[in-house]
Coordinates of C-alpha atoms and ligand atoms in Angstrom, one line a residue:
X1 CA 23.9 -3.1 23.8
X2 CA 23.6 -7.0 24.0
X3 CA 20.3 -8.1 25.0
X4 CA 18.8 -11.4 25.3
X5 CA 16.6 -12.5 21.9
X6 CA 13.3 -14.4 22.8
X7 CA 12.3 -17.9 22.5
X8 CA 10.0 -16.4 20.6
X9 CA 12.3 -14.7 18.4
X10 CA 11.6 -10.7 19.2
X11 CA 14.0 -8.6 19.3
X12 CA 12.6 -5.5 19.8
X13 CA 14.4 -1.5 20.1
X14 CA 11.7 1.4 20.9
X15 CA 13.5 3.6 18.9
X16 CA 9.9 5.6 18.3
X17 CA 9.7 6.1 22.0
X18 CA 12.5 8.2 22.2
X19 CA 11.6 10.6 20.3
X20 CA 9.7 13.8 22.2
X21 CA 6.7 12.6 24.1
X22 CA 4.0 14.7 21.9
X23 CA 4.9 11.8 19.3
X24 CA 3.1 9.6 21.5
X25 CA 1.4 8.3 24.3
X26 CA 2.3 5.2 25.9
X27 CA -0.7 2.5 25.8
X28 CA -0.8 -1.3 26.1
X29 CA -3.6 -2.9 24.6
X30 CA -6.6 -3.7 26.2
X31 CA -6.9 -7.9 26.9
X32 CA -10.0 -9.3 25.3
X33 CA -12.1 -12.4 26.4
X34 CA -11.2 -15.7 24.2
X35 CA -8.2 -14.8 21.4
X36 CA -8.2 -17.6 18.8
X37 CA -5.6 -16.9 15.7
X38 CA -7.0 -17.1 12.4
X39 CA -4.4 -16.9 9.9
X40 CA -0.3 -16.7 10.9
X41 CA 2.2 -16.1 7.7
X42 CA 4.9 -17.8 8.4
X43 CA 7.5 -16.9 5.3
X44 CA 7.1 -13.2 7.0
X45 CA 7.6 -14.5 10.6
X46 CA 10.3 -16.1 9.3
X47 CA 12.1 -13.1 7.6
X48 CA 11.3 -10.9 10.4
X49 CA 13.5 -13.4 12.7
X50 CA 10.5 -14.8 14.4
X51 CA 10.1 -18.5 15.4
X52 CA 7.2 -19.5 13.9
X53 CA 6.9 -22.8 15.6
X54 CA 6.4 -20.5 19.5
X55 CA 4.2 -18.3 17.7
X56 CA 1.6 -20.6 16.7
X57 CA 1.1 -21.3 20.0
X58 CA -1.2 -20.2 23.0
X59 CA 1.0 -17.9 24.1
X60 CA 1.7 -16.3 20.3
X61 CA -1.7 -16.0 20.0
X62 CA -2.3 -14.1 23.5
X63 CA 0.6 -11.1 22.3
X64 CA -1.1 -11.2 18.7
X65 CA -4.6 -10.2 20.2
X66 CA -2.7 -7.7 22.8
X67 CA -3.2 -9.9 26.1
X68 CA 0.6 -10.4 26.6
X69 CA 3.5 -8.2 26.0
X70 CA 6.1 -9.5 24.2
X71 CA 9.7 -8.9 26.3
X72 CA 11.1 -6.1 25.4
X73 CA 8.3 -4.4 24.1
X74 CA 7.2 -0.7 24.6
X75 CA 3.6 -0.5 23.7
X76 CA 2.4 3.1 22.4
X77 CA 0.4 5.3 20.1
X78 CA 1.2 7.4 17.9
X79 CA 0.5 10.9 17.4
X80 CA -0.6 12.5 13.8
X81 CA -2.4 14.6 12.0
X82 CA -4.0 14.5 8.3
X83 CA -6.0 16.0 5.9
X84 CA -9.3 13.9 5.6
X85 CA -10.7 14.2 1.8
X86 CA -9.2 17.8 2.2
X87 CA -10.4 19.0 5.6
X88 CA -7.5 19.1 8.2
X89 CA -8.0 17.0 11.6
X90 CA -6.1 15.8 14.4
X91 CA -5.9 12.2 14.4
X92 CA -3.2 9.3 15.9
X93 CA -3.6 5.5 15.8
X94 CA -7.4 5.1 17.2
X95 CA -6.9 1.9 17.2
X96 CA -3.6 1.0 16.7
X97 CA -1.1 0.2 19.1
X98 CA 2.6 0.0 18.2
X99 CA 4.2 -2.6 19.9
X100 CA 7.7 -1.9 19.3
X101 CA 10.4 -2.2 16.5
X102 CA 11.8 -5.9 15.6
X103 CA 15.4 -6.2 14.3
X104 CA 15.7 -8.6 12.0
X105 CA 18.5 -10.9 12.0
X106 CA 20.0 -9.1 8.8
X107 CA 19.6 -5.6 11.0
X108 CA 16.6 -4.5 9.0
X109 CA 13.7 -2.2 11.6
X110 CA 10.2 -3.0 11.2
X111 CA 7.4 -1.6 13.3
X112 CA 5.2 -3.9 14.6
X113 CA 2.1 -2.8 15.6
X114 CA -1.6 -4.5 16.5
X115 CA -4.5 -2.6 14.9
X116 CA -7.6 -3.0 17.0
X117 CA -6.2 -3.7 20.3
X118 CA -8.8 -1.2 21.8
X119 CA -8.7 2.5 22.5
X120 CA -6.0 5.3 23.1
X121 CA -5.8 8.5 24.0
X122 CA -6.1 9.2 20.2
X123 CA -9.6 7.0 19.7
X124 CA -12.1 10.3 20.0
X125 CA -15.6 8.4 19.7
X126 CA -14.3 4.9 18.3
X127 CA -13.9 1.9 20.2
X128 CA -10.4 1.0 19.1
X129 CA -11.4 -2.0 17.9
X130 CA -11.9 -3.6 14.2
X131 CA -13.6 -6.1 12.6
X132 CA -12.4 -9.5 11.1
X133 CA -13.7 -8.8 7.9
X134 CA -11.6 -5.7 7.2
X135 CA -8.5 -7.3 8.7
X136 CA -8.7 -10.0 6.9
X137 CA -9.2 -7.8 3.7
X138 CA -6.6 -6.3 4.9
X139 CA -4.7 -9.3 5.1
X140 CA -5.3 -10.5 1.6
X141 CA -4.8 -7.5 -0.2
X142 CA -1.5 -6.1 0.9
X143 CA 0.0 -9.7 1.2
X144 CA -0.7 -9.8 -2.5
X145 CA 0.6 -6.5 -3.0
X146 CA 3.5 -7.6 -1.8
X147 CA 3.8 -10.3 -4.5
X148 CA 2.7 -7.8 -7.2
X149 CA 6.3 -6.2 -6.2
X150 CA 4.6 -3.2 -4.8
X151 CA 5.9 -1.7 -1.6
X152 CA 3.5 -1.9 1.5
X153 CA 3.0 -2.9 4.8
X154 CA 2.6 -6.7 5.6
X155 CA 0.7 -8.5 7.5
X156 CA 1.8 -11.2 10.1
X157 CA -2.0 -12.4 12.1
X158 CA -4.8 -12.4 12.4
X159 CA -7.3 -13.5 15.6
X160 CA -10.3 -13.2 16.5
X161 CA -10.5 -11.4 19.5
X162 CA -14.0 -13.5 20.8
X163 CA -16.0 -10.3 21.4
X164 CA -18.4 -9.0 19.4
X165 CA -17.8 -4.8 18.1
X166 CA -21.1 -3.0 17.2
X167 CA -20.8 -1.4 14.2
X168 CA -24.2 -1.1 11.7
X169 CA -24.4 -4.7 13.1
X170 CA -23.1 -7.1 15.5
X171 CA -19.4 -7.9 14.1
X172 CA -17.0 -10.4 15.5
X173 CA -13.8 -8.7 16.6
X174 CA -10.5 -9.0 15.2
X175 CA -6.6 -7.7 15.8
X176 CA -4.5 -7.6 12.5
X177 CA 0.0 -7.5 13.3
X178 CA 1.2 -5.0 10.6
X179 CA 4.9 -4.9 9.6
X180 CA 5.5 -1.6 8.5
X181 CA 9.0 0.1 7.5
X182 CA 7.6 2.6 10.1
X183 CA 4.6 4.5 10.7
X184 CA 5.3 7.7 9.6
X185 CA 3.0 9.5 8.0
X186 CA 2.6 12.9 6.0
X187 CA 0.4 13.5 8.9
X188 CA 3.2 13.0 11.2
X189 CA 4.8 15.9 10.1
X190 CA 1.7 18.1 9.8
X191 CA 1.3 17.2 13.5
X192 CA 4.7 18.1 14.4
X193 CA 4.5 21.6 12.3
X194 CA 1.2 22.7 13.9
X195 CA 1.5 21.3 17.4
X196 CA 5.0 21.1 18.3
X197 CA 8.4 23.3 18.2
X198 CA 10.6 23.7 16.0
X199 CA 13.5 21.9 17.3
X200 CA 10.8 18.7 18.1
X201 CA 10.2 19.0 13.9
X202 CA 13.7 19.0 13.7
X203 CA 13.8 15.6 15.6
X204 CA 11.0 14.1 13.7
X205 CA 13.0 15.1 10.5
X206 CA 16.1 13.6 11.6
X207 CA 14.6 10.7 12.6
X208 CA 13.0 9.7 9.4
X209 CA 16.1 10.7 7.6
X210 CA 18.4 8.3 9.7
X211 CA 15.6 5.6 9.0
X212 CA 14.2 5.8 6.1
X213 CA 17.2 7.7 3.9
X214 CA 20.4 7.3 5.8
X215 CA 22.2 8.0 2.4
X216 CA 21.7 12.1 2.5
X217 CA 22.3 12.9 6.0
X218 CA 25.4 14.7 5.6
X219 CA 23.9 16.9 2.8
X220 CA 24.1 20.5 3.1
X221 CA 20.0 21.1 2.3
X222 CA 19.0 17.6 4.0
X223 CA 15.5 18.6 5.1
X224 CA 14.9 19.1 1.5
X225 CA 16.9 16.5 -0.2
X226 CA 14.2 14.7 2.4
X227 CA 11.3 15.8 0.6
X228 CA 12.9 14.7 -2.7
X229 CA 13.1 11.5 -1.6
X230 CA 9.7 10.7 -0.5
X231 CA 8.6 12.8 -3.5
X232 CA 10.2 10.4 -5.5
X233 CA 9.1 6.8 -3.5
X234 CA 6.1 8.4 -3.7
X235 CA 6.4 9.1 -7.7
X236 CA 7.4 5.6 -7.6
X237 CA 5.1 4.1 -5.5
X238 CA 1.8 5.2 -7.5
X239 CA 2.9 4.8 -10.9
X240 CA 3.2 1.1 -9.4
X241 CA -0.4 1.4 -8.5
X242 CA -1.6 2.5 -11.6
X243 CA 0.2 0.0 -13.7
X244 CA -1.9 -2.6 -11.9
X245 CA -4.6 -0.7 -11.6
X246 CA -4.8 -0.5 -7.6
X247 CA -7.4 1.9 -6.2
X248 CA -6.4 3.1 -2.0
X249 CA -9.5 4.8 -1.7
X250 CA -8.4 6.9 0.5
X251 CA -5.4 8.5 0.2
X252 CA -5.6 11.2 2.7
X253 CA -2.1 12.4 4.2
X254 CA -2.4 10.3 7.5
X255 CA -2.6 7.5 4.6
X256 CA 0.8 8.2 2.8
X257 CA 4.0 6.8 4.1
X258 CA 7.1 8.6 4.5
X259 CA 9.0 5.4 3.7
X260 CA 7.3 4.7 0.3
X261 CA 4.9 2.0 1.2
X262 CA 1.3 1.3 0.8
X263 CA -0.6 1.9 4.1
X264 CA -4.2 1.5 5.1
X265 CA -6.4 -0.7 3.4
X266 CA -9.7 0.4 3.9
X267 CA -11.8 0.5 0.8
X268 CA -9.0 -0.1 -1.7
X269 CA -10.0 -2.2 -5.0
X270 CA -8.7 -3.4 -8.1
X271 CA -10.3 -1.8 -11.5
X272 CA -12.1 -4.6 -13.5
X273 CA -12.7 -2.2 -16.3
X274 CA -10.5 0.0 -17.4
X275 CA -12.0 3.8 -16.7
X276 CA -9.7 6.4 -15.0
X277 CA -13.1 7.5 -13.3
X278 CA -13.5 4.4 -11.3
X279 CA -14.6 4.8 -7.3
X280 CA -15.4 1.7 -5.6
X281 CA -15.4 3.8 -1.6
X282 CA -19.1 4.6 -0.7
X283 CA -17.4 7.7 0.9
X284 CA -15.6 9.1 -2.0
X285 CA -18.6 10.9 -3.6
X286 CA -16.5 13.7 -5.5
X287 CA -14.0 10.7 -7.1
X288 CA -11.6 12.5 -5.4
X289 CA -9.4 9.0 -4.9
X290 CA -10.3 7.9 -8.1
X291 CA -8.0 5.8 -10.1
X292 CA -7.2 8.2 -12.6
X293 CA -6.6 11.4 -10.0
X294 CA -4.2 9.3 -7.8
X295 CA -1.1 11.0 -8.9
X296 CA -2.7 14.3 -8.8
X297 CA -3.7 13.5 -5.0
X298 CA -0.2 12.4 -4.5
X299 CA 1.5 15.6 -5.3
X300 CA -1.4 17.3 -3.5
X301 CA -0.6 15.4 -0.5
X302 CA 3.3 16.0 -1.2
X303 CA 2.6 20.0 -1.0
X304 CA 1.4 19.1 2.5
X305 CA 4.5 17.5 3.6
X306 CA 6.1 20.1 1.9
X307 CA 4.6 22.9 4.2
X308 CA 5.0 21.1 7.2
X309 CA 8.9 21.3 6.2
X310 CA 9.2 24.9 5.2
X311 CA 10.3 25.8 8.7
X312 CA 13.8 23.9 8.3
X313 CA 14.3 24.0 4.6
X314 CA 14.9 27.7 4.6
X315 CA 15.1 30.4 7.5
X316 CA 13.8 32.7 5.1
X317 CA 9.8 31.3 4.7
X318 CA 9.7 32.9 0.4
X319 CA 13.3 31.1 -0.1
X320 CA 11.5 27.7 1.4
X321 CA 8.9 28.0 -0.5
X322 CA 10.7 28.6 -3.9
X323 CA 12.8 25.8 -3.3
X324 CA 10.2 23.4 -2.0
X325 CA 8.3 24.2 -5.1
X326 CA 10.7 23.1 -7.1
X327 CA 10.6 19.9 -5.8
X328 CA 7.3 19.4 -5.8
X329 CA 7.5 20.3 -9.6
X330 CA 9.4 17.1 -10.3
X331 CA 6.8 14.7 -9.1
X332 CA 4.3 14.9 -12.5
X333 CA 7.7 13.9 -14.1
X334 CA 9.2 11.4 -12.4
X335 CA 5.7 9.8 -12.4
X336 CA 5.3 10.1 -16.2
X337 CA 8.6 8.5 -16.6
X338 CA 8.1 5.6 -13.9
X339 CA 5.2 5.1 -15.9
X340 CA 5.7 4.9 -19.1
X341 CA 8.9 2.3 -17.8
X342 CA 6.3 0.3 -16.5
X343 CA 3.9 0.3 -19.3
X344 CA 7.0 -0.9 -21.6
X345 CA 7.7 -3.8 -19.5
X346 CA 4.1 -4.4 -19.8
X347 CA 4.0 -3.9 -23.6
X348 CA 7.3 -6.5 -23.9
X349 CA 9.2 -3.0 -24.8
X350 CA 13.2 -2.8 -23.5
X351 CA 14.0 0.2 -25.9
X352 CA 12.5 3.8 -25.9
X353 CA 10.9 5.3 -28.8
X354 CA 9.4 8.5 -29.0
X355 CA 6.1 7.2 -30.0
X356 CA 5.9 4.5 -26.8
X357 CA 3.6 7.1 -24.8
X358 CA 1.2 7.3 -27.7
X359 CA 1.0 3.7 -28.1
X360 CA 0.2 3.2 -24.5
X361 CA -1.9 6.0 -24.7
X362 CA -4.2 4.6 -27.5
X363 CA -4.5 1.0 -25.7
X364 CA -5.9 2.9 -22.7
X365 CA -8.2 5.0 -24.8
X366 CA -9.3 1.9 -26.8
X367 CA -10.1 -0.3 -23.4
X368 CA -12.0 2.7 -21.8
X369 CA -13.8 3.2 -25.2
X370 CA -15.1 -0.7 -25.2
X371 CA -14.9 -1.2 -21.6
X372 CA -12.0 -3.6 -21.7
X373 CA -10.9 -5.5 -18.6
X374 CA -7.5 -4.0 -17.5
X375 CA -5.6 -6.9 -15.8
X376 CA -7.2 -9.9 -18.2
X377 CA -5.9 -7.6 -21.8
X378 CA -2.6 -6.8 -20.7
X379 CA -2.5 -10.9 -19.6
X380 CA -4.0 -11.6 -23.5
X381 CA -1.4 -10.1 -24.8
X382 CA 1.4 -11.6 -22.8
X383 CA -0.5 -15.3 -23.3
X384 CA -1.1 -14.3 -27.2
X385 CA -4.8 -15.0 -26.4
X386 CA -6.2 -11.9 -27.5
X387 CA -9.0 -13.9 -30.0
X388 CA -10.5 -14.2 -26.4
X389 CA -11.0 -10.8 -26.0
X390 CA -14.0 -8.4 -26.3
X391 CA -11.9 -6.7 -28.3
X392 CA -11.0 -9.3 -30.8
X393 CA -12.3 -7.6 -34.2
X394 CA -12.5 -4.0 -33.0
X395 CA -10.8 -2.7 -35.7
X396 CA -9.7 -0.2 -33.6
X397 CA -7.9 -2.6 -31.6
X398 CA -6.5 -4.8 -34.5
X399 CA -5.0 -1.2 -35.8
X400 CA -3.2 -1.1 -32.5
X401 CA -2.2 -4.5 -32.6
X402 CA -0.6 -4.1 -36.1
X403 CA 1.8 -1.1 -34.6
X404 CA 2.7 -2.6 -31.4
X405 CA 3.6 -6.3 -33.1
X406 CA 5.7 -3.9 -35.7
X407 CA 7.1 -1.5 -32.7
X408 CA 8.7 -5.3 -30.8
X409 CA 9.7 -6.0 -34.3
X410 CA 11.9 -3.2 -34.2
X411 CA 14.2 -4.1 -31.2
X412 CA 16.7 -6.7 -31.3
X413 CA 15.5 -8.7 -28.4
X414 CA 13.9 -12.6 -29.5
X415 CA 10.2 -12.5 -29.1
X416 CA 10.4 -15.1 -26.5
X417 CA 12.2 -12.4 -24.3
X418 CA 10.1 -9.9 -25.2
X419 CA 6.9 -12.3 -24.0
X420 CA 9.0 -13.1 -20.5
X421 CA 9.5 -10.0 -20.0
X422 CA 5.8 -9.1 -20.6
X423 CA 5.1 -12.0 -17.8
X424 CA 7.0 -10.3 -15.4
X425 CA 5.3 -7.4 -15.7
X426 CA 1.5 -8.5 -16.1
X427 CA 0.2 -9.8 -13.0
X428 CA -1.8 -12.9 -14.6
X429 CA -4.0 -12.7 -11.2
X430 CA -5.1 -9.9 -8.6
X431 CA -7.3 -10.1 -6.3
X432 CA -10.6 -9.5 -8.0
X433 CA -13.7 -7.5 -6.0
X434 CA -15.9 -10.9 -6.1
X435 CA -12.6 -13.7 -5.5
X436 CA -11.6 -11.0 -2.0
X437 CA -15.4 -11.2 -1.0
X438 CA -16.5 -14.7 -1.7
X439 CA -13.8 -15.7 0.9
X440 CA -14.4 -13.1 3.5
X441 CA -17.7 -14.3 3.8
X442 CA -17.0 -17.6 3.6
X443 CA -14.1 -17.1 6.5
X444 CA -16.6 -14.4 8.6
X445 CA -20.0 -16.3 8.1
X446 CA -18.9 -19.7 7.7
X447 CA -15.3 -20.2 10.0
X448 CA -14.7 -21.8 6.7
X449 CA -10.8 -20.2 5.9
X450 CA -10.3 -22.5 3.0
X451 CA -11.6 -20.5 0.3
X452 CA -9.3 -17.7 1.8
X453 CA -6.3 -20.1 1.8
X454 CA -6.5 -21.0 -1.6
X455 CA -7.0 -17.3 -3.3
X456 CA -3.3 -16.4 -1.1
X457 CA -1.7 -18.8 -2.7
X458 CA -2.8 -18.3 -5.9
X459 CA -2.1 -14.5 -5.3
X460 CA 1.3 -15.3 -4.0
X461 CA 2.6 -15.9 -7.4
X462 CA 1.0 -13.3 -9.7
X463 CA 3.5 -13.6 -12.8
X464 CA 3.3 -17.4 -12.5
X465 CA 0.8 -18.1 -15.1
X466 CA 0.0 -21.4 -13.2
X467 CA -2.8 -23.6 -14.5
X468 CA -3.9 -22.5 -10.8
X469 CA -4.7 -18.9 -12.0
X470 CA -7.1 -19.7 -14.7
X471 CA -10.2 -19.8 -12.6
X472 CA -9.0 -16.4 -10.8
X473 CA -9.1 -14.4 -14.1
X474 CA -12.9 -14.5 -14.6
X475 CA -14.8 -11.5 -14.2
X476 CA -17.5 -11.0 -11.6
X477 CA -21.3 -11.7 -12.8
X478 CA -23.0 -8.4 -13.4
X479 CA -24.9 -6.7 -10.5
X480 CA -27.5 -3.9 -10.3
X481 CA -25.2 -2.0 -7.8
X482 CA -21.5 -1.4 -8.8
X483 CA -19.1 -2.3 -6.0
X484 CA -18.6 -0.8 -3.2
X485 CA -16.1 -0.8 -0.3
X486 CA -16.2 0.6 3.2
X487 CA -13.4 2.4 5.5
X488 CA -14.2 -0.6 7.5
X489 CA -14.1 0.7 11.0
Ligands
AMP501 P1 -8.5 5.3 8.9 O1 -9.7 5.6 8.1 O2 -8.4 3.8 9.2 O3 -7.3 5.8 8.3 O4 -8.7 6.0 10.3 C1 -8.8 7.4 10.4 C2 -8.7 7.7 11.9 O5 -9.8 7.2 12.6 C3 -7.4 7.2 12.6 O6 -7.0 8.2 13.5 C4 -7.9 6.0 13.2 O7 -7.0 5.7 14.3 C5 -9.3 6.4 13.7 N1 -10.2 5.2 13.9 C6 -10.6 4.4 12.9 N2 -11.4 3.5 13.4 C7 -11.4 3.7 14.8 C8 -12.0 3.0 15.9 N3 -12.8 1.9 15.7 N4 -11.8 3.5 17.1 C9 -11.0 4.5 17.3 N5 -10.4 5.2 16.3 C10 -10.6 4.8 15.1
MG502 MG1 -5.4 5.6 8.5

């Protein structure tokens, strides 16, 4: 297949719209008034084989706010399901239109796909459109969990889309391009196992298996060497978000990648404090996201999958069920150990001792106890600062301190390695609750992006330790209200 690439740089395949039509529906965007881009990365435009000289023009802005169709495009919606803070609905992108899938010049497939480009088949009551502040949230935070070495979706633009959405109030509109692995979803498969056939399943299964895990397609059991494999991104993936203490907020199965990235960011935060309790989503009243249940909710969501697979894992349904089980067994696991890796890197640690969960184990209890900042002790501790800490003189604390200087003692690597490796791992910035919001409303109330600009870049190189960061590490001012995020819809 030789096509011609775009000035432009796509280079699209519609790989997505080949599979069965319940997967989708096929939907352009609607065109709205006066488009007028807002922010354009140009390192991922770059990578994705994009010229990002002809997209930061009138006409890039026009196909980033869904008024032109980019050649070779195939503009849809997808089709899924989910369980919503445990009640089961029928969903699909709302407001979300996939564009079509870009090869890279290095063949790599990313979906690219406009969220907000107006409504779908799939929009119920919504008006498929979002708000700039969201999308630019959006924006910020999975850019920067990007550079926190997390896996997620990215995010090329933003524009405003010069009409005004009514939410509580009067918003100005906005389209946000994702770049996503793909769009697959838990949800996609819960869709496909209570809606479709079996052989359409089957073809969903496939399909993610040639895309996502290529490697085990000629195994014997491949439907459920599949769910070992997102079980294990998945292990992966959280354990990353606890060890920087990342909050989704709402990690219901439409929510959860196949692939292994981060999706969605509605009312996800960063923990100040350290507490496994912590909720910042107004809609979570149970804590059922909280930062602490996140891996429980991951397997939870994991069963789902699970079920939605039973039906090709084993022709006998109490065989399927056995042996899904056992996979689902391993997540707590390979969590634990992804984990407790992690924490070592953060603790300057190359070696395993048997003791190293305890030791983590009593740092977290002692920062919960005395309501330590997460991000700003393990950064103390890489910067040998910790006389700056609330918890300089705990004697608690100094006990702790005593061990873990004696447990890096113990290995033979230098200090000085131990303390880069500690830098690597201990993200000297994130973006704080009151640093994400002080710019939104500068950008949103203001058209004053600057204060935006400037936090990126400084979240574009967590492990830096730049003189830059210094400013970025205070905590917010106290408030009367603890923070709160919104779904943002
Ligand atoms: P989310 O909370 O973003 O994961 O969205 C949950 C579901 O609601 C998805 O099916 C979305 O497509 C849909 N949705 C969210 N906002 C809107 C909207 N403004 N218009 C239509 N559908 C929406
Ligand atoms: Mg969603």
């Amino acid at each position: 297949m030789t096509k011609e690439i775009s000035d432009s740089g796509w280079n699209f395949d519609n790989s997505y719209a080949r599979l069965p039509k319940t997967f989708f529906a096929n939907q352009k965007p609607t065109p709205v008034g006066s488009p007028q881009s807002i922010i354009f990365n140009e390192p991922l435009a770059t990578s994705l084989g994009l010229n990002k000289h002809a997209l930061q023009s009138e006409d890039g802005t026009a196909i980033f706010a869904g008024n032109k169709i980019p050649e070779g495009a195939s503009p849809l919606a997808q089709a899924y399901a989910g369980h919503q803070f445990g009640h089961f609905t029928m969903l699909g992108d709302g407001r979300a239109i996939l564009l079509g899938e870009q090869i890279t010049p290095t063949g790599q497939r990313f979906d690219i796909q406009l969220k907000g480009p107006g409504r779908t088949p799939y929009s119920r009551g919504g008006d498929g459109r979002a708000a700039l502040g969201p999308m630019l949230r959006e924006y910020i935070i999975s850019e920067s969990m990007h550079a926190l070495g997390i896996p997620t979706t990215r995010s090329l633009a933003v524009v405003k889309t010069g009409e005004s959405i009514i939410r509580e109030t009067e918003l100005p509109g906005a389209i946000l391009t994702r770049v996503a692995a793909s769009h697959l979803r838990v949800g996609t498969f819960q869709y496909a196992a209570g809606g479709g056939t079996k052989e359409e399943l089957r073809e969903l299964a496939d399909y993610a298996i040639k895309r996502h895990y290529p490697e085990i397609e000629d195994e014997e059991n491949k439907y459920l060497s599949f769910l070992q494999e997102v079980i294990k991104r998945q292990a992966l993936l959280i354990s990353k978000w606890q060890l920087v203490g990342f909050i989704h907020g709402v990690m219901n199965t439409d929510n959860m990648t196949i692939s292994g990235e981060t999706i969605d960011y509605g009312p996800c935060a960063f923990m100040d404090t350290y507490d496994p309790a912590t909720v910042f989503s107004s809609i979570d009243r149970q804590g059922r996201y909280a930062y602490g249940n996140q891996p429980n909710i991951g397997v939870w969501n994991l069963a789902r999958l699970a079920e939605s697979l039973l039906m090709l894992i084993h022709e006998n349904q109490e065989q399927a069920v056995t042996l899904a089980q056992e996979k689902l067994s391993e997540f707590a696991g390979l969590f634990k150990k992804n984990f407790l890796e992690g924490m070592r890197a953060k603790l300057g640690l190359f070696n395993e001792e048997k003791e190293d969960a305890s030791l983590v184990e009593s740092l977290l209890n002692i920062m919960e106890k005395h309501s330590a900042d997460y991000t700003n002790t393990f950064r103390a501790l890489t910067t040998d600062s910790t006389r700056e800490l609330d918890l300089n003189g705990i004697p608690d604390f100094t006990e702790w301190y005593k061990q873990w200087e004696a447990r890096r003692d113990r290995q033979k690597e230098s200090k000085d390695s131990s303390t880069q490796l500690m830098r690597n791992s201990n993200p000297g910035v994130i973006p704080r609750n009151h640093r994400v919001e002080e710019a939104l409303e500068a950008a949103v109330d203001r058209g004053d992006y600057s204060v935006m600009e400037r936090l990126l870049n400084v979240l574009s190189n967590p492990y830096s330790y730049s003189p830059e960061q210094a400013e970025y590490c205070s905590l917010p001012a106290p408030t009367p209200q603890p923070y709160q995020t919104f779904c943002g819809t």
